[in-house]
Short mmCIF file of C-alpha atoms in Angstrom, two decimals:
data_model
loop_
_atom_site.label_atom_id
_atom_site.label_comp_id
_atom_site.label_asym_id
_atom_site.label_seq_id
_atom_site.Cartn_x
_atom_site.Cartn_y
_atom_site.Cartn_z
CA MET A 190 -20.48 -62.56 -66.22
CA LYS A 191 -21.12 -59.48 -68.31
CA MET A 192 -24.67 -60.61 -69.02
CA LYS A 193 -25.34 -61.16 -65.32
CA SER A 194 -24.23 -57.62 -64.40
CA LYS A 195 -26.44 -56.23 -67.15
CA PHE A 196 -29.41 -57.92 -65.61
CA LEU A 197 -28.62 -56.62 -62.13
CA VAL A 198 -28.54 -53.05 -63.47
CA PHE A 199 -31.92 -53.69 -65.04
CA LEU A 200 -33.35 -54.85 -61.73
CA ILE A 201 -32.14 -51.74 -59.95
CA LEU A 202 -33.60 -49.46 -62.60
CA SER A 203 -36.92 -51.24 -62.84
CA SER A 204 -37.51 -51.20 -59.09
CA ASN A 205 -37.07 -47.43 -58.89
CA LEU A 206 -40.46 -45.78 -58.22
CA ALA A 207 -39.08 -42.24 -58.22
CA PHE A 208 -41.70 -41.16 -60.78
CA ALA A 209 -44.18 -40.78 -57.92
CA SER A 210 -45.10 -37.17 -57.15
CA SER A 211 -47.67 -35.23 -55.19
CA ASP A 212 -50.05 -34.92 -58.16
CA ASN A 213 -50.12 -38.58 -59.19
CA TYR A 214 -53.01 -41.03 -58.87
CA LEU A 215 -51.94 -42.84 -55.72
CA ALA A 216 -54.51 -40.89 -53.70
CA TYR A 217 -57.14 -41.81 -56.31
CA TYR A 218 -56.41 -45.51 -55.85
CA SER A 219 -56.38 -45.14 -52.07
CA ASN A 220 -59.77 -43.43 -52.14
CA ILE A 221 -61.24 -46.11 -54.40
CA ASN A 222 -60.01 -48.81 -52.00
CA LYS A 223 -61.93 -47.04 -49.23
CA ALA A 224 -65.05 -46.73 -51.38
CA GLU A 225 -65.00 -50.46 -52.16
CA LEU A 226 -64.64 -51.29 -48.47
CA HIS A 227 -67.76 -49.18 -47.83
CA ILE A 228 -69.57 -51.16 -50.53
CA ASN A 229 -68.57 -54.45 -48.92
CA LYS A 230 -70.08 -53.11 -45.69
CA ILE A 231 -73.28 -52.11 -47.57
CA GLU A 232 -72.52 -48.44 -46.85
CA PHE A 233 -73.51 -47.05 -50.25
CA ASP A 234 -73.96 -43.46 -49.06
CA SER A 235 -70.44 -43.38 -47.67
CA ALA A 236 -69.04 -44.96 -50.82
CA LEU A 237 -70.66 -42.30 -52.99
CA ILE A 238 -69.16 -39.48 -50.93
CA VAL A 239 -65.73 -40.95 -51.69
CA TYR A 240 -66.50 -41.55 -55.38
CA GLU A 241 -67.89 -38.09 -56.08
CA THR A 242 -65.08 -36.30 -54.25
CA THR A 243 -62.50 -38.37 -56.11
CA PHE A 244 -64.12 -38.01 -59.54
CA LYS A 245 -64.17 -34.22 -59.17
CA LYS A 246 -60.48 -34.09 -58.32
CA TYR A 247 -59.16 -36.46 -61.02
CA SER A 248 -59.87 -36.35 -64.76
CA ASN A 249 -59.27 -40.06 -65.48
CA HIS A 250 -61.93 -42.40 -64.13
CA PHE A 251 -61.67 -46.16 -64.53
CA TYR A 252 -64.80 -47.77 -65.89
CA LYS A 253 -65.08 -50.19 -62.94
CA ASP A 254 -65.21 -47.23 -60.54
CA LEU A 255 -67.90 -45.48 -62.56
CA HIS A 256 -69.78 -48.78 -62.76
CA ASN A 257 -69.70 -49.20 -58.97
CA ALA A 258 -70.72 -45.58 -58.35
CA CYS A 259 -73.64 -45.97 -60.74
CA LEU A 260 -74.85 -49.08 -58.90
CA CYS A 261 -74.57 -47.28 -55.54
CA TYR A 262 -76.91 -44.59 -56.85
CA ILE A 263 -79.32 -47.24 -58.15
CA LYS A 264 -79.31 -49.03 -54.77
CA LEU A 265 -80.28 -45.71 -53.16
CA ASN A 266 -82.94 -44.95 -55.81
CA LYS A 267 -81.07 -41.85 -56.96
CA PHE A 268 -81.78 -42.37 -60.63
CA ASP A 269 -80.92 -38.92 -61.97
CA GLU A 270 -77.39 -39.31 -60.61
CA ALA A 271 -77.21 -42.91 -61.80
CA GLU A 272 -78.15 -41.84 -65.34
CA ARG A 273 -75.45 -39.17 -65.30
CA ILE A 274 -72.81 -41.76 -64.39
CA ALA A 275 -74.23 -44.21 -66.95
CA GLU A 276 -73.65 -41.61 -69.67
CA GLU A 277 -70.01 -41.37 -68.63
CA LEU A 278 -69.80 -45.17 -68.79
CA ILE A 279 -70.79 -44.95 -72.47
CA LEU A 280 -67.85 -42.60 -72.97
CA HIS A 281 -65.74 -45.39 -71.46
CA GLY A 282 -66.88 -48.06 -73.90
CA TYR A 283 -70.18 -49.30 -72.48
CA GLU A 284 -72.81 -50.27 -75.01
CA LEU A 285 -76.54 -50.68 -74.44
CA ASN A 286 -76.07 -54.45 -74.24
CA ASN A 287 -73.75 -54.01 -71.25
CA PHE A 288 -76.61 -52.38 -69.35
CA ASN A 289 -79.42 -54.61 -70.65
CA SER A 290 -77.60 -57.85 -69.89
CA ASN A 291 -76.81 -56.88 -66.29
CA SER A 292 -79.79 -57.16 -63.94
CA ALA A 293 -78.13 -54.73 -61.51
CA PHE A 294 -79.07 -51.92 -63.93
CA GLY A 295 -82.68 -53.10 -64.13
CA LEU A 296 -84.23 -50.43 -61.90
CA LEU A 297 -82.43 -47.68 -63.81
CA ILE A 298 -83.57 -49.05 -67.17
CA LYS A 299 -87.19 -49.12 -65.95
CA ASN A 300 -86.99 -45.55 -64.66
CA PRO A 301 -88.18 -42.67 -66.92
CA VAL A 302 -84.70 -41.08 -66.85
CA TRP A 303 -83.44 -43.97 -69.01
CA LYS A 304 -85.11 -42.31 -72.01
CA LEU A 305 -82.65 -39.43 -71.64
CA LEU A 306 -79.74 -41.84 -71.93
CA LEU A 307 -81.29 -43.54 -74.96
CA ASN A 308 -81.69 -40.16 -76.64
CA ASN A 309 -78.04 -39.31 -76.00
CA TYR A 310 -76.59 -42.77 -76.65
CA SER A 311 -75.59 -42.36 -80.32
CA ILE A 312 -73.78 -39.08 -79.67
CA LEU A 313 -71.97 -40.46 -76.62
CA HIS A 314 -71.04 -43.72 -78.31
CA ASN A 315 -69.67 -41.92 -81.35
CA LYS A 316 -67.59 -39.67 -79.09
CA TYR A 317 -66.06 -42.80 -77.57
CA LEU A 318 -65.34 -44.28 -80.99
CA GLU A 319 -63.60 -41.07 -82.03
CA THR A 320 -61.07 -41.58 -79.22
CA LEU A 321 -59.94 -44.92 -80.64
CA ASN A 322 -56.88 -45.18 -82.85
CA ASN A 323 -57.73 -48.01 -85.21
CA ASP A 324 -54.18 -48.37 -86.56
CA TYR A 325 -52.85 -48.68 -83.02
CA ARG A 326 -55.52 -51.22 -82.13
CA LYS A 327 -54.86 -53.27 -85.27
CA ASN A 328 -51.18 -53.46 -84.40
CA LEU A 329 -51.96 -54.54 -80.84
CA TYR A 330 -54.36 -57.24 -82.02
CA THR A 331 -51.70 -58.54 -84.43
CA MET A 332 -49.20 -58.67 -81.59
CA PHE A 333 -51.65 -60.60 -79.45
CA ILE A 334 -52.08 -63.25 -82.14
CA LYS A 335 -48.29 -63.66 -82.31
CA ASP A 336 -48.13 -63.81 -78.52
CA GLN A 337 -50.73 -66.57 -78.31
CA LYS A 338 -49.06 -68.57 -81.06
CA ALA A 339 -45.79 -68.41 -79.13
CA ALA A 340 -47.46 -69.18 -75.79
CA SER A 341 -48.98 -72.36 -77.22
CA SER A 342 -45.61 -73.52 -78.54
CA LYS A 343 -43.59 -76.12 -76.65
CA ASN A 344 -40.39 -74.52 -77.95
CA MET A 345 -39.29 -72.31 -75.04
CA ILE A 346 -36.54 -70.57 -77.05
CA TYR A 347 -39.04 -69.56 -79.74
CA GLN A 348 -41.57 -68.59 -77.10
CA ASP A 349 -39.20 -66.38 -75.12
CA SER A 350 -37.80 -64.78 -78.28
CA VAL A 351 -41.29 -63.67 -79.29
CA PHE A 352 -42.03 -62.35 -75.78
CA TYR A 353 -38.76 -60.39 -75.75
CA TYR A 354 -38.94 -58.82 -79.20
CA GLN A 355 -42.63 -58.01 -78.88
CA ALA A 356 -41.82 -56.08 -75.71
CA ILE A 357 -39.47 -53.91 -77.78
CA GLU A 358 -42.20 -53.42 -80.38
CA LEU A 359 -44.76 -52.64 -77.69
CA GLU A 360 -42.47 -50.05 -76.11
CA ASN A 361 -42.05 -48.37 -79.50
CA MET A 362 -45.81 -48.22 -79.95
CA PHE A 363 -46.34 -46.79 -76.46
CA ASN A 364 -43.84 -44.06 -77.30
CA LYS A 365 -45.43 -43.39 -80.69
CA TYR A 366 -49.13 -43.53 -79.81
CA GLY A 367 -49.12 -43.04 -76.04
CA PHE A 368 -50.24 -45.36 -73.26
CA PRO A 369 -53.28 -47.37 -74.47
CA SER A 370 -56.63 -46.24 -73.10
CA CYS A 371 -57.98 -49.80 -73.13
CA MET A 372 -56.90 -50.29 -69.50
CA VAL A 373 -59.18 -47.44 -68.40
CA ASN A 374 -62.15 -48.31 -70.59
CA LYS A 375 -64.35 -51.36 -71.00
CA ASP A 376 -62.46 -52.76 -73.95
CA THR A 377 -61.87 -56.29 -75.24
CA LEU A 378 -58.34 -55.20 -76.10
CA ASN A 379 -57.54 -54.75 -72.41
CA THR A 380 -56.87 -58.40 -71.52
CA LYS A 381 -54.93 -58.92 -74.75
CA VAL A 382 -52.44 -56.12 -74.05
CA ILE A 383 -52.14 -57.30 -70.45
CA MET A 384 -51.32 -60.82 -71.65
CA ILE A 385 -48.52 -59.58 -73.93
CA ILE A 386 -46.97 -57.58 -71.09
CA ARG A 387 -47.37 -60.41 -68.55
CA HIS A 388 -45.52 -62.82 -70.78
CA TYR A 389 -42.60 -60.43 -71.14
CA PHE A 390 -42.30 -59.91 -67.37
CA GLY A 391 -42.69 -63.63 -66.85
CA LEU A 392 -39.54 -63.98 -68.97
CA VAL A 393 -37.80 -61.24 -66.98
CA ASN A 394 -38.65 -62.84 -63.65
CA ARG A 395 -37.61 -66.30 -64.77
CA ALA A 396 -34.27 -64.87 -65.85
CA LYS A 397 -33.95 -63.08 -62.52
CA SER A 398 -34.34 -66.34 -60.61
CA ASN A 399 -32.10 -68.24 -63.04
CA PRO A 400 -29.20 -66.02 -64.27
CA GLU A 401 -27.57 -69.03 -65.96
CA MET A 402 -30.41 -68.93 -68.47
CA LEU A 403 -28.97 -65.71 -69.91
CA LYS A 404 -25.70 -67.40 -70.85
CA ARG A 405 -27.12 -69.70 -73.52
CA ASP A 406 -28.96 -69.80 -76.83
CA CYS A 407 -30.97 -66.76 -77.87
CA TYR A 408 -30.85 -65.30 -74.37
CA LEU A 409 -27.28 -64.10 -75.03
CA LEU A 410 -28.77 -61.48 -77.36
CA MET A 411 -31.30 -60.22 -74.85
CA ASP A 412 -30.50 -56.95 -73.13
CA PHE A 413 -33.25 -56.13 -70.65
CA ASN A 414 -31.67 -52.74 -69.92
CA LYS A 415 -32.68 -51.52 -73.36
CA ILE A 416 -36.35 -52.19 -72.79
CA GLN A 417 -38.04 -49.42 -70.82
CA LEU A 418 -41.43 -51.12 -70.54
CA SER A 419 -41.23 -51.22 -66.75
CA GLN A 420 -40.73 -47.46 -66.54
CA LEU A 421 -43.56 -46.84 -69.01
CA LEU A 422 -45.91 -48.97 -66.93
CA GLU A 423 -44.95 -47.07 -63.79
CA LYS A 424 -45.72 -43.80 -65.55
CA GLY A 425 -49.05 -45.20 -66.67
CA LEU A 426 -49.78 -46.27 -63.10
CA TYR A 427 -49.05 -42.85 -61.65
CA ALA A 428 -50.87 -41.07 -64.46
CA GLY A 429 -54.11 -42.95 -63.80
CA LEU A 430 -53.95 -45.15 -66.91
CA VAL A 431 -53.52 -48.60 -65.36
CA LEU A 432 -54.96 -49.98 -62.12
CA PRO A 433 -52.60 -51.11 -59.34
CA GLN A 434 -54.07 -54.63 -59.41
CA THR A 435 -53.52 -54.79 -63.17
CA TYR A 436 -49.98 -53.44 -62.83
CA LEU A 437 -49.17 -56.04 -60.17
CA GLY A 438 -50.64 -58.85 -62.24
CA MET A 439 -48.46 -57.89 -65.20
CA VAL A 440 -45.08 -57.40 -63.51
CA SER A 441 -45.23 -60.22 -60.94
CA LEU A 442 -45.70 -63.27 -63.17
CA TRP A 443 -43.22 -65.97 -62.02
CA ASP A 444 -41.78 -63.55 -59.47
CA ASN A 445 -41.14 -65.72 -56.41
CA SER A 446 -39.79 -62.74 -54.48
CA ASN A 447 -42.95 -60.67 -54.95
CA LYS A 448 -42.35 -57.65 -52.72
CA TYR A 449 -46.08 -56.87 -52.68
CA GLY A 450 -46.95 -60.07 -50.84
CA ASN A 451 -47.89 -63.57 -52.02
CA LEU A 452 -51.28 -63.91 -50.39
CA SER A 453 -52.94 -67.20 -49.56
CA ILE A 454 -56.05 -68.14 -47.60
CA LEU A 455 -55.99 -69.55 -44.07
CA VAL A 456 -58.78 -71.93 -43.10
CA ASP A 457 -58.52 -72.16 -39.32
CA PHE A 458 -60.45 -74.99 -37.65
CA ASN A 459 -59.36 -73.76 -34.22
CA THR A 460 -61.01 -70.34 -34.50
CA ILE A 461 -63.61 -71.43 -37.10
CA GLN A 462 -62.57 -68.54 -39.36
CA THR A 463 -61.18 -67.95 -42.84
CA SER A 464 -58.85 -65.07 -43.55
CA LEU A 465 -56.11 -63.86 -45.85
CA HIS A 466 -52.73 -65.30 -44.96
CA LEU A 467 -49.21 -64.02 -45.46
CA ASP A 468 -46.45 -66.30 -44.26
CA LEU A 469 -44.20 -63.47 -43.06
CA THR A 470 -43.11 -61.89 -39.80
CA SER A 471 -44.88 -58.72 -38.67
CA ASP A 472 -41.86 -56.64 -39.72
CA LYS A 473 -41.89 -58.18 -43.19
CA ILE A 474 -45.63 -57.52 -43.50
CA LYS A 475 -44.98 -53.86 -42.67
CA GLU A 476 -42.38 -53.79 -45.43
CA VAL A 477 -44.81 -55.41 -47.87
CA ASN A 478 -47.48 -52.85 -47.00
CA LYS A 479 -45.06 -49.98 -47.62
CA ASN A 480 -44.40 -51.39 -51.08
CA ARG A 481 -48.13 -51.79 -51.72
CA ILE A 482 -48.79 -48.18 -50.77
CA LEU A 483 -46.17 -47.08 -53.32
CA ILE A 484 -48.27 -48.51 -56.16
CA GLY A 485 -51.73 -47.74 -54.79
CA LEU A 486 -52.66 -51.18 -53.48
CA PRO A 487 -54.58 -51.45 -50.20
CA GLN A 488 -52.54 -52.51 -47.21
CA ILE A 489 -52.90 -56.13 -46.16
CA ASP A 490 -54.93 -56.44 -42.96
CA LEU A 491 -55.06 -60.12 -42.08
CA SER A 492 -57.78 -59.45 -39.50
CA ASN A 493 -60.16 -57.74 -41.94
CA PRO A 494 -63.28 -59.95 -42.26
CA TYR A 495 -64.46 -58.08 -45.37
CA ASP A 496 -61.60 -59.24 -47.60
CA LEU A 497 -63.31 -62.59 -48.18
CA LYS A 498 -66.90 -61.45 -47.83
CA THR A 499 -67.58 -61.67 -51.56
CA THR A 500 -66.10 -65.18 -51.83
CA TRP A 501 -67.37 -68.63 -50.91
CA TYR A 502 -64.80 -68.80 -48.12
CA SER A 503 -67.10 -66.51 -46.12
CA GLU A 504 -69.44 -69.52 -45.87
CA PHE A 505 -66.81 -72.20 -45.39
CA PRO A 506 -68.52 -75.44 -44.17
CA PHE A 507 -66.50 -75.99 -41.00
CA GLU A 508 -69.16 -77.96 -39.12
CA GLU A 509 -70.02 -80.24 -42.03
CA ILE A 510 -66.37 -81.06 -42.65
CA LYS A 511 -65.66 -81.63 -38.94
CA LYS A 512 -68.56 -84.06 -38.69
CA ALA A 513 -67.59 -85.92 -41.87
CA LEU A 514 -63.97 -86.30 -40.82
CA SER A 515 -64.66 -87.34 -37.23
CA THR A 516 -67.12 -90.08 -38.27
CA CYS A 517 -64.81 -91.73 -40.80
CA ASP A 518 -63.06 -94.66 -39.05
CA THR A 519 -61.28 -96.10 -42.07
CA CYS A 520 -60.08 -92.97 -43.87
CA SER A 521 -56.49 -92.41 -44.96
CA ASP A 522 -54.91 -88.95 -45.17
CA LYS A 523 -55.91 -88.80 -48.81
CA ASP A 524 -59.49 -89.78 -47.98
CA TYR A 525 -59.73 -86.99 -45.42
CA ALA A 526 -58.42 -84.46 -47.94
CA ASP A 527 -60.86 -85.68 -50.59
CA ILE A 528 -63.80 -85.43 -48.20
CA ALA A 529 -62.94 -81.84 -47.21
CA PHE A 530 -62.42 -80.90 -50.86
CA GLU A 531 -65.72 -82.35 -52.05
CA ILE A 532 -67.73 -80.66 -49.30
CA GLY A 533 -65.97 -77.38 -49.98
CA MET A 534 -66.66 -77.57 -53.73
CA LYS A 535 -70.38 -78.10 -53.10
CA VAL A 536 -70.48 -74.88 -51.09
CA LYS A 537 -68.41 -73.06 -53.70
CA ASP A 538 -70.72 -74.16 -56.52
CA SER A 539 -73.85 -73.07 -54.63
CA PHE A 540 -72.39 -69.86 -53.21
CA LYS A 541 -74.31 -66.71 -54.00
CA ILE A 542 -73.07 -63.26 -53.17
CA ASN A 543 -75.18 -60.99 -50.95
CA PRO A 544 -77.93 -59.73 -53.32
CA LEU A 545 -77.13 -56.16 -52.27
CA LEU A 546 -73.63 -56.62 -53.73
CA ASP A 547 -74.82 -58.22 -56.95
CA GLY A 548 -73.36 -56.55 -60.04
CA PHE A 549 -70.53 -54.66 -58.38
CA ILE A 550 -67.00 -55.04 -59.73
CA LEU A 551 -65.05 -55.68 -56.55
CA THR A 552 -61.69 -57.27 -55.78
CA ASP A 553 -62.17 -61.04 -55.68
CA ASN A 554 -59.73 -62.91 -53.46
CA SER A 555 -61.20 -66.35 -54.11
CA ASN A 556 -58.61 -67.24 -56.75
CA ILE A 557 -55.53 -66.61 -54.62
CA ASN A 558 -53.10 -69.46 -55.05
CA GLY A 559 -52.58 -71.47 -51.90
CA VAL A 560 -54.96 -72.49 -49.13
CA TYR A 561 -53.62 -73.47 -45.71
CA TYR A 562 -55.68 -75.60 -43.31
CA LYS A 563 -54.95 -75.20 -39.63
CA GLY A 564 -56.25 -77.54 -36.93
CA MET A 565 -58.13 -79.87 -39.28
CA TYR A 566 -55.93 -82.81 -38.24
CA GLN A 567 -57.61 -83.01 -34.80
CA TYR A 568 -60.76 -84.39 -36.46
CA GLN A 569 -58.89 -87.08 -38.39
CA LYS A 570 -59.02 -90.25 -36.28
CA ASN A 571 -56.68 -92.21 -38.53
CA LYS A 572 -54.18 -89.52 -39.45
CA ASN A 573 -51.14 -90.96 -41.27
CA LEU A 574 -52.97 -94.23 -42.00
CA LYS A 575 -51.62 -95.62 -45.29
CA LYS A 576 -53.74 -97.36 -47.88
#
């Protein structure tokens, strides 16, 4: 009983977003959401107005935002400005190979201004390297190796023990060295730190949904109240050191009560449309959107056609599937599902993004878990036929 009350206190503390203030980065994230919507609409001029205004106001710039701004300038043949942003990308971890291997930078590389960047590259790259704390990074890499060893183990007690005690170690390092810059920069360490944190919050969320778990084995020794990782992540979020999407991905693992919305995709054969789907009442969606605003995520607009524009669902093969289903006289339910899946996968495999959007780092909704088909049954002549 004592352990259960401890956990409830932890939940109350960790859900408190009181750190938010008028000078935090929520407006930065909101502006970037608007800029990316402009990009999806091929409105590069409008996107750049948002980017430049935002970059001038805030000192921390995420590399993906600089990357997108640079490509907007290239699309508009504004190569002097593109080169300026490219130099800042080098200060955020980009190397020459990152430009050379991405065809979206091709026009900039062929332009005479590229020589200026090449002349400045060594100085800029060394400045970036000087910002790195190699001892800190070595410790984080070592933690990641331990994390992966535990994650591959079939021994859940061992696994969860590693996740728990590494969270304590990670908190100590955050307090000693500061919040890691790898989540702002283009850095291979980024995904590794995220993985360590995700695994800890996966443990927290599993315990939240199963309090009995805390009454046995090693879990009796776990006191989630003593670990302030949640609060440190919130501070990093509001200080412009971790993206809202990254924050959500870390803290929501195995969280069935995700207050930011468990999105799925609706494939509607009645309206011949695909869209984001949230199986909630309108009041609940309003509540979800309020929570999303608190951490800088864009509000969910289920009627927004641009949310899936960069995914293969924007070219969903409704007509081909309808024809295939309606002409199959001997199909079972499983056969119908297999036919729709196979046709869909062919479109997915051949899907190519609008060339004007090639190279941008935009939110990709194609990997959302859960796809709901509405109205497809009307084309299945033998629905419920058993085989």
